[in-house]
Tab-separated table of C-alpha atoms in Angstrom:
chain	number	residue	atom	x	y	z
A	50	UNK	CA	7.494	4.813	-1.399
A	51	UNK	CA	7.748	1.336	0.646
A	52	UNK	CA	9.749	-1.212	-0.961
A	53	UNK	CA	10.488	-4.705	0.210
A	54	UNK	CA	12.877	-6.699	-1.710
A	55	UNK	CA	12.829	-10.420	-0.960
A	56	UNK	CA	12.513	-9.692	2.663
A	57	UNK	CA	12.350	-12.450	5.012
A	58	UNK	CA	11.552	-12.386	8.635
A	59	UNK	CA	12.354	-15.785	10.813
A	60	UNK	CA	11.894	-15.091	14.899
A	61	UNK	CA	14.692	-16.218	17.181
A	62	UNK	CA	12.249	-19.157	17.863
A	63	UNK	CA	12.607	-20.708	14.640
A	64	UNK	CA	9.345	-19.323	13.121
A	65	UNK	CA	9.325	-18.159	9.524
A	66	UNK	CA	6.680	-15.168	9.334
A	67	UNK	CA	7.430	-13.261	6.357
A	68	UNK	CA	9.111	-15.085	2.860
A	69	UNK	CA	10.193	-13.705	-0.262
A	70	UNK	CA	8.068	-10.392	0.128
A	71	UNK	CA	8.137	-8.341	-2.804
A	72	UNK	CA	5.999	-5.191	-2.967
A	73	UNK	CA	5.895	-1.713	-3.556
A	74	UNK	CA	3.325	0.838	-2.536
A	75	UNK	CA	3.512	4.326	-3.641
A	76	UNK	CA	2.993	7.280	-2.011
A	77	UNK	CA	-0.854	8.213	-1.020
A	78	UNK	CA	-1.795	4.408	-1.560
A	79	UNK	CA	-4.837	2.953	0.546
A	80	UNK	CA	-3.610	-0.520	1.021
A	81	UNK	CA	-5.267	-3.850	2.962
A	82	UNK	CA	-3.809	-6.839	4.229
A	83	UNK	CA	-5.534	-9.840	4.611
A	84	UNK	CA	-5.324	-13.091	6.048
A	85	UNK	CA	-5.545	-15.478	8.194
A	86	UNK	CA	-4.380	-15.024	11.558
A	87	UNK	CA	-0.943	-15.679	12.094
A	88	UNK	CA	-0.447	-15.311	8.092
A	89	UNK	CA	1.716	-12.278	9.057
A	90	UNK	CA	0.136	-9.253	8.689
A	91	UNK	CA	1.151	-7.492	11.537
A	92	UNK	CA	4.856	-8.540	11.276
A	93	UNK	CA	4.796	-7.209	7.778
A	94	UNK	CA	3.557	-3.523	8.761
A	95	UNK	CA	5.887	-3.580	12.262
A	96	UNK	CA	8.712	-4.563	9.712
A	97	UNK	CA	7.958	-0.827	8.123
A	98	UNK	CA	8.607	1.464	11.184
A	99	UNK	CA	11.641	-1.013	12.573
A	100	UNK	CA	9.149	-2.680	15.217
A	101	UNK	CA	10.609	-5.776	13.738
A	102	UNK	CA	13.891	-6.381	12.098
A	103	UNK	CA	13.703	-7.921	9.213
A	104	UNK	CA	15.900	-10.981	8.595
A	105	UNK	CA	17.040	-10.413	4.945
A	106	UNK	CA	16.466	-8.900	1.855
A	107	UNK	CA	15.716	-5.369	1.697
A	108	UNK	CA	13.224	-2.664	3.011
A	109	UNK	CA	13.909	0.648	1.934
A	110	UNK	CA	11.277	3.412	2.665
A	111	UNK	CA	11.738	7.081	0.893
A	112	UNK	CA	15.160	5.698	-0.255
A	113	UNK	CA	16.030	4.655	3.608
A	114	UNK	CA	17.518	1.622	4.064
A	115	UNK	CA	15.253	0.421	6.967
A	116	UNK	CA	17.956	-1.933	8.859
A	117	UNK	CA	21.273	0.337	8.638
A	118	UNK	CA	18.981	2.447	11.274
A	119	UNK	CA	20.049	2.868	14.782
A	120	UNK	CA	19.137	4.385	17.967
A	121	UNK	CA	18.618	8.076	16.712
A	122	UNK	CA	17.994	7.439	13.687
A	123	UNK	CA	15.047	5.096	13.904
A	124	UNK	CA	13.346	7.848	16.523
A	125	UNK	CA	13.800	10.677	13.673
A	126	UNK	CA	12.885	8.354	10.655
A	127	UNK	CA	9.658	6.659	12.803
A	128	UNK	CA	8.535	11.096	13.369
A	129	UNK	CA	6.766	10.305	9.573
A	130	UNK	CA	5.303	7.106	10.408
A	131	UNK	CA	2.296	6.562	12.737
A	132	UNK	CA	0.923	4.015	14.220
A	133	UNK	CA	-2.715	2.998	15.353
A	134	UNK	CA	-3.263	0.059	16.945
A	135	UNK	CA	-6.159	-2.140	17.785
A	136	UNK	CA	-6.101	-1.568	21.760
A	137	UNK	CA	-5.644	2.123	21.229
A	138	UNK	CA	-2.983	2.590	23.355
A	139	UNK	CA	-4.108	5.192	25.371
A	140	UNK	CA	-4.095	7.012	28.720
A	141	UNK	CA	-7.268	6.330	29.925
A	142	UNK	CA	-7.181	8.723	32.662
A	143	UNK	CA	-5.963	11.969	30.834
A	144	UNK	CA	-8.436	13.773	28.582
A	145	UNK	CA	-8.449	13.671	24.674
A	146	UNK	CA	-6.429	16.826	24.523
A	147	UNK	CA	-3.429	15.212	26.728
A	148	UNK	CA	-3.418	11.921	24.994
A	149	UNK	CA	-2.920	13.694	21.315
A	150	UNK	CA	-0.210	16.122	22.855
A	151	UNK	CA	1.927	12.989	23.789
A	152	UNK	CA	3.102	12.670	20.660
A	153	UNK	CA	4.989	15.732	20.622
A	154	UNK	CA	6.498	14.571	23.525
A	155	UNK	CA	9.861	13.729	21.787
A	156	UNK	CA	10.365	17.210	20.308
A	157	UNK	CA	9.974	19.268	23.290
A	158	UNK	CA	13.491	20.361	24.538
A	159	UNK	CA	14.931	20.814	28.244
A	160	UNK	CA	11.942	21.796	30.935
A	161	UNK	CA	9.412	21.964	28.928
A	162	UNK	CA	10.249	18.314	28.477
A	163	UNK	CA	10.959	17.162	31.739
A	164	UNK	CA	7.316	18.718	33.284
A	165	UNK	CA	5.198	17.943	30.160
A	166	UNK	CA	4.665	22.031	28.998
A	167	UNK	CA	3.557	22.137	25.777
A	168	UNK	CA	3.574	25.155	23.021
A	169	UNK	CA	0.811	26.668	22.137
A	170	UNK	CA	1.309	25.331	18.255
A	171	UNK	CA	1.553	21.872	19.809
A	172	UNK	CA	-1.813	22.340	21.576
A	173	UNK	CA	-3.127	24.655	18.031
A	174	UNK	CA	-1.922	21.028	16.094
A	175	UNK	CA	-3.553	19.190	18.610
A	176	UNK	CA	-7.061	20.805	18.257
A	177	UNK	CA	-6.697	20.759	14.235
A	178	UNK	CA	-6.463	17.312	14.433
A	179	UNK	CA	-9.092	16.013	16.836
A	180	UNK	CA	-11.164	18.414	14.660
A	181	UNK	CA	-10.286	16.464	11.527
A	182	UNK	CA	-11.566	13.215	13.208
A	183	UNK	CA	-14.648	14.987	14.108
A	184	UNK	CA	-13.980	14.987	18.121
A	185	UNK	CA	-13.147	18.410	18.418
A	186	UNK	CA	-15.472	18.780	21.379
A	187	UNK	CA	-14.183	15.977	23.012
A	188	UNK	CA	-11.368	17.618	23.571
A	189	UNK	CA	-11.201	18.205	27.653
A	190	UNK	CA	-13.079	14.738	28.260
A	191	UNK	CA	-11.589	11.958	30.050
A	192	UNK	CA	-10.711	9.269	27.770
A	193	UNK	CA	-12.424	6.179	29.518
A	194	UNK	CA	-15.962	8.062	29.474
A	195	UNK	CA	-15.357	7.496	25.876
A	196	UNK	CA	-16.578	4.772	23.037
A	197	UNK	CA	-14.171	2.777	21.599
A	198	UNK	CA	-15.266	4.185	18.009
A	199	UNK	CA	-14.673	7.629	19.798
A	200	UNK	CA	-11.354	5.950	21.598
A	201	UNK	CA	-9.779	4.891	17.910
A	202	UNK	CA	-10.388	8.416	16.532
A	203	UNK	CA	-8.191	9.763	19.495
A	204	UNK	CA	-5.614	7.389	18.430
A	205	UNK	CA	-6.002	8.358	14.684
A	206	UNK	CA	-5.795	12.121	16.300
A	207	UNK	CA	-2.666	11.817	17.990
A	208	UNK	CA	-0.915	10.341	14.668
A	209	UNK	CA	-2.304	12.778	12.687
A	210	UNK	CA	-0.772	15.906	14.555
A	211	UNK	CA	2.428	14.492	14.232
A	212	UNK	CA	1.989	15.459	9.990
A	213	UNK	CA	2.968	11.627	9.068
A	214	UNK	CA	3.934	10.961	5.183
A	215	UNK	CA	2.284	7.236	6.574
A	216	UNK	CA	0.299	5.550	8.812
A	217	UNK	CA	0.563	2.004	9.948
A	218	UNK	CA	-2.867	0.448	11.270
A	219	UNK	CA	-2.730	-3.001	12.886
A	220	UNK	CA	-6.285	-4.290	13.106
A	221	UNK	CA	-7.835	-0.488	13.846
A	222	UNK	CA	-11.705	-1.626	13.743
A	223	UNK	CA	-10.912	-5.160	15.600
A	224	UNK	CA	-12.591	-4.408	18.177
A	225	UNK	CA	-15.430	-2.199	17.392
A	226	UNK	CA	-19.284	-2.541	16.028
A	227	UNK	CA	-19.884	-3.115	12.075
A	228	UNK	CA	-21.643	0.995	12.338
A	229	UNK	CA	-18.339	2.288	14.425
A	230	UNK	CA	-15.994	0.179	12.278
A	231	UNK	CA	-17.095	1.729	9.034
A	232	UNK	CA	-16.966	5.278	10.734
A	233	UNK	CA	-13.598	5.140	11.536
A	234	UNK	CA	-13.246	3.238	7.926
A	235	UNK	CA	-14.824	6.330	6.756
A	236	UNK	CA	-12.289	8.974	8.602
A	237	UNK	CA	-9.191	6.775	7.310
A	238	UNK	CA	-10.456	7.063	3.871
A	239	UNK	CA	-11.125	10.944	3.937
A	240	UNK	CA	-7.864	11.159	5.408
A	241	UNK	CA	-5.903	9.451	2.433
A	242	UNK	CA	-7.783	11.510	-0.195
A	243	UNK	CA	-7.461	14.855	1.504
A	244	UNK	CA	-3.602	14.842	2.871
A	245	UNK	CA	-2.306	11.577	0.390
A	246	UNK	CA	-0.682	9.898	3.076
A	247	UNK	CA	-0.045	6.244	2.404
A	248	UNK	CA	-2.379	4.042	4.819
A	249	UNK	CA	-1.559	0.185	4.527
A	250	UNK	CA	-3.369	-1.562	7.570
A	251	UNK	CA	-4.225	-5.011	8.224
A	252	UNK	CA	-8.056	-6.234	8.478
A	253	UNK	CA	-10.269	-9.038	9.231
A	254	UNK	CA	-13.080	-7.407	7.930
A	255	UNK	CA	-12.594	-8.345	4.003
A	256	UNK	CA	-16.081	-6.794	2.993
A	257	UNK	CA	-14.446	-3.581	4.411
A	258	UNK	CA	-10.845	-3.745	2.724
A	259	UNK	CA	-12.638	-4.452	-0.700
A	260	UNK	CA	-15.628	-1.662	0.599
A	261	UNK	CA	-12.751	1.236	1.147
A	262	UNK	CA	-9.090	0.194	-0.014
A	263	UNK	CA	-7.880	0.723	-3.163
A	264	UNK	CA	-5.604	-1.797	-3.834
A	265	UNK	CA	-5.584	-5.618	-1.255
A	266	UNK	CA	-2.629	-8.161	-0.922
A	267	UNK	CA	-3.445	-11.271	0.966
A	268	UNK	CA	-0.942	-13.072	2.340
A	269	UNK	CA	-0.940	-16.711	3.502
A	270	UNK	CA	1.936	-18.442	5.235
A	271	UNK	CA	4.142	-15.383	5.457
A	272	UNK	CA	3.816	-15.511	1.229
A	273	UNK	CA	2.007	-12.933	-1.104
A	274	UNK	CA	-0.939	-15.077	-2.815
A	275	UNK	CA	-2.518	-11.603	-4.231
A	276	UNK	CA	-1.725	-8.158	-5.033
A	277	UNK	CA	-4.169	-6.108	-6.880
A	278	UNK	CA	-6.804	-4.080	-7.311
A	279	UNK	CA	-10.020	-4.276	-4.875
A	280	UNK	CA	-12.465	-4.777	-7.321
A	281	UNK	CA	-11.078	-7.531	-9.186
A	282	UNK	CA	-11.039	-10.352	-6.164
A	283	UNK	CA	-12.813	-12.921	-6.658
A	284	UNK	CA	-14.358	-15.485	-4.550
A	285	UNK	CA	-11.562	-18.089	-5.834
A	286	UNK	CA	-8.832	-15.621	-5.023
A	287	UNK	CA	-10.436	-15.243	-1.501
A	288	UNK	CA	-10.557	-19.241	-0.830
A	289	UNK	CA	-6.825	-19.227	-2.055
A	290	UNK	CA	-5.864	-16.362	0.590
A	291	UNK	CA	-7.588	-18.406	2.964
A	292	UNK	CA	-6.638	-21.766	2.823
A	293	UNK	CA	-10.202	-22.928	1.730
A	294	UNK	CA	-9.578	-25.047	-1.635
A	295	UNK	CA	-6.999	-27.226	0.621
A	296	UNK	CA	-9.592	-27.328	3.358
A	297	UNK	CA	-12.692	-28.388	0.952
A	298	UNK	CA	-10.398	-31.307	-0.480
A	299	UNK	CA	-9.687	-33.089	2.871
A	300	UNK	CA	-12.930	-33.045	3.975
């Protein structure tokens, strides 16, 4: 469970992105943020995994007290939690295979380490997972002769083989066609029925969060403006998350 207890975030700069956040979202929850840019979305997921300290309040995750974590302790509690991001974050010139193996990177011990050997139930994990993204035979293929649809499902690979109890996506489909984004839409969903592992990403794409999430929050000005269920937002709800009422009456 992810629980944030009047968190606030405020950057050394001055800027307020997150205030009075109070939410909970239980385990094998399919969650989307929405917002305007700069509403702070993707300081409120990078809170989660300790990307961002948070300023007050309280984040606890699983009963761990996100901000008493340090150095050690923030590598072991981050092993559950993956990450997907909207550039990928990948090594273009190493083949699928490689680029899901580097997450396992942390748990290899002495040489096998320090010259990038892996087991063979790292490479076994490996191949489960690019088969559960449905890229198995993309396996020994250079990443850049890739699509970016085919790009993101590496990503979603390589956090998947790591077994995580939740995954963090900032923006996944961003950058990708309306067919590819509802692929990948597609895999994350399949992914949160079959394992139940809590998936809370942030989206542009509202027909898509109310298309595949279960439950939305928008947030506006670093404030919760809605929490609910998908199928009960309504276009008033949407022009409040947005800013549009205020916008209609100074025109």
């Amino acid at each position: 469970m992810i629980k944030f207890d009047n968190v606030q975030k405020v950057y050394p700069n001055g800027t307020t992105a997150l205030q009075n956040i109070d939410l909970k979202i239980e385990q094998g929850e399919f969650v989307a943020i929405i917002g305007l840019s700069g509403a702070g979305k993707s300081t409120l997921i990078r809170c989660i995994n300790k990307m961002h300290d948070i300023s007050s309040g309280t984040l606890t995750v699983n009963d761990t007290n996100v901000s008493t974590l340090k150095g050690k302790e923030v590598r072991i509690f981050r092993k559950k939690i993956g990450m997907i991001f909207q550039s990928f974050n990948l090594i273009t010139r190493s083949n699928v295979l490689k680029n899901v193996l580097v997450s396992s990177v942390p748990d290899l011990k002495g040489w096998r380490k320090l010259l990038g050997i892996f087991t063979k139930e790292d490479k076994i994990q490996a191949l489960d997972a690019l088969d559960k993204v449905g890229i198995l035979d993309k396996a020994y293929i250079r990443v850049d002769q890739l699509s970016g649809g085919q790009q993101q499902r590496v990503a979603l690979a390589r956090t998947l083989a790591r077994n995580p109890e939740i995954i963090l996506a900032d923006e996944p489909v961003a950058s990708l066609d309306p067919v590819t984004a509802k692929s990948v839409m597609n895999d994350l969903k399949r992914i949160n029925q079959e394992t139940n592992v809590t998936i809370l990403l942030n989206i542009h794409h509202v027909e898509l969060a109310l298309e595949y999430c279960d439950r939305v929050i928008g947030i506006r000005q670093g404030r919760v403006v809605y929490d609910g269920s998908s199928d009960k937002i309504t276009q008033e709800t949407l022009d409040e998350i947005y800013g549009r009422n205020e916008q209609a009456a100074k025109v």
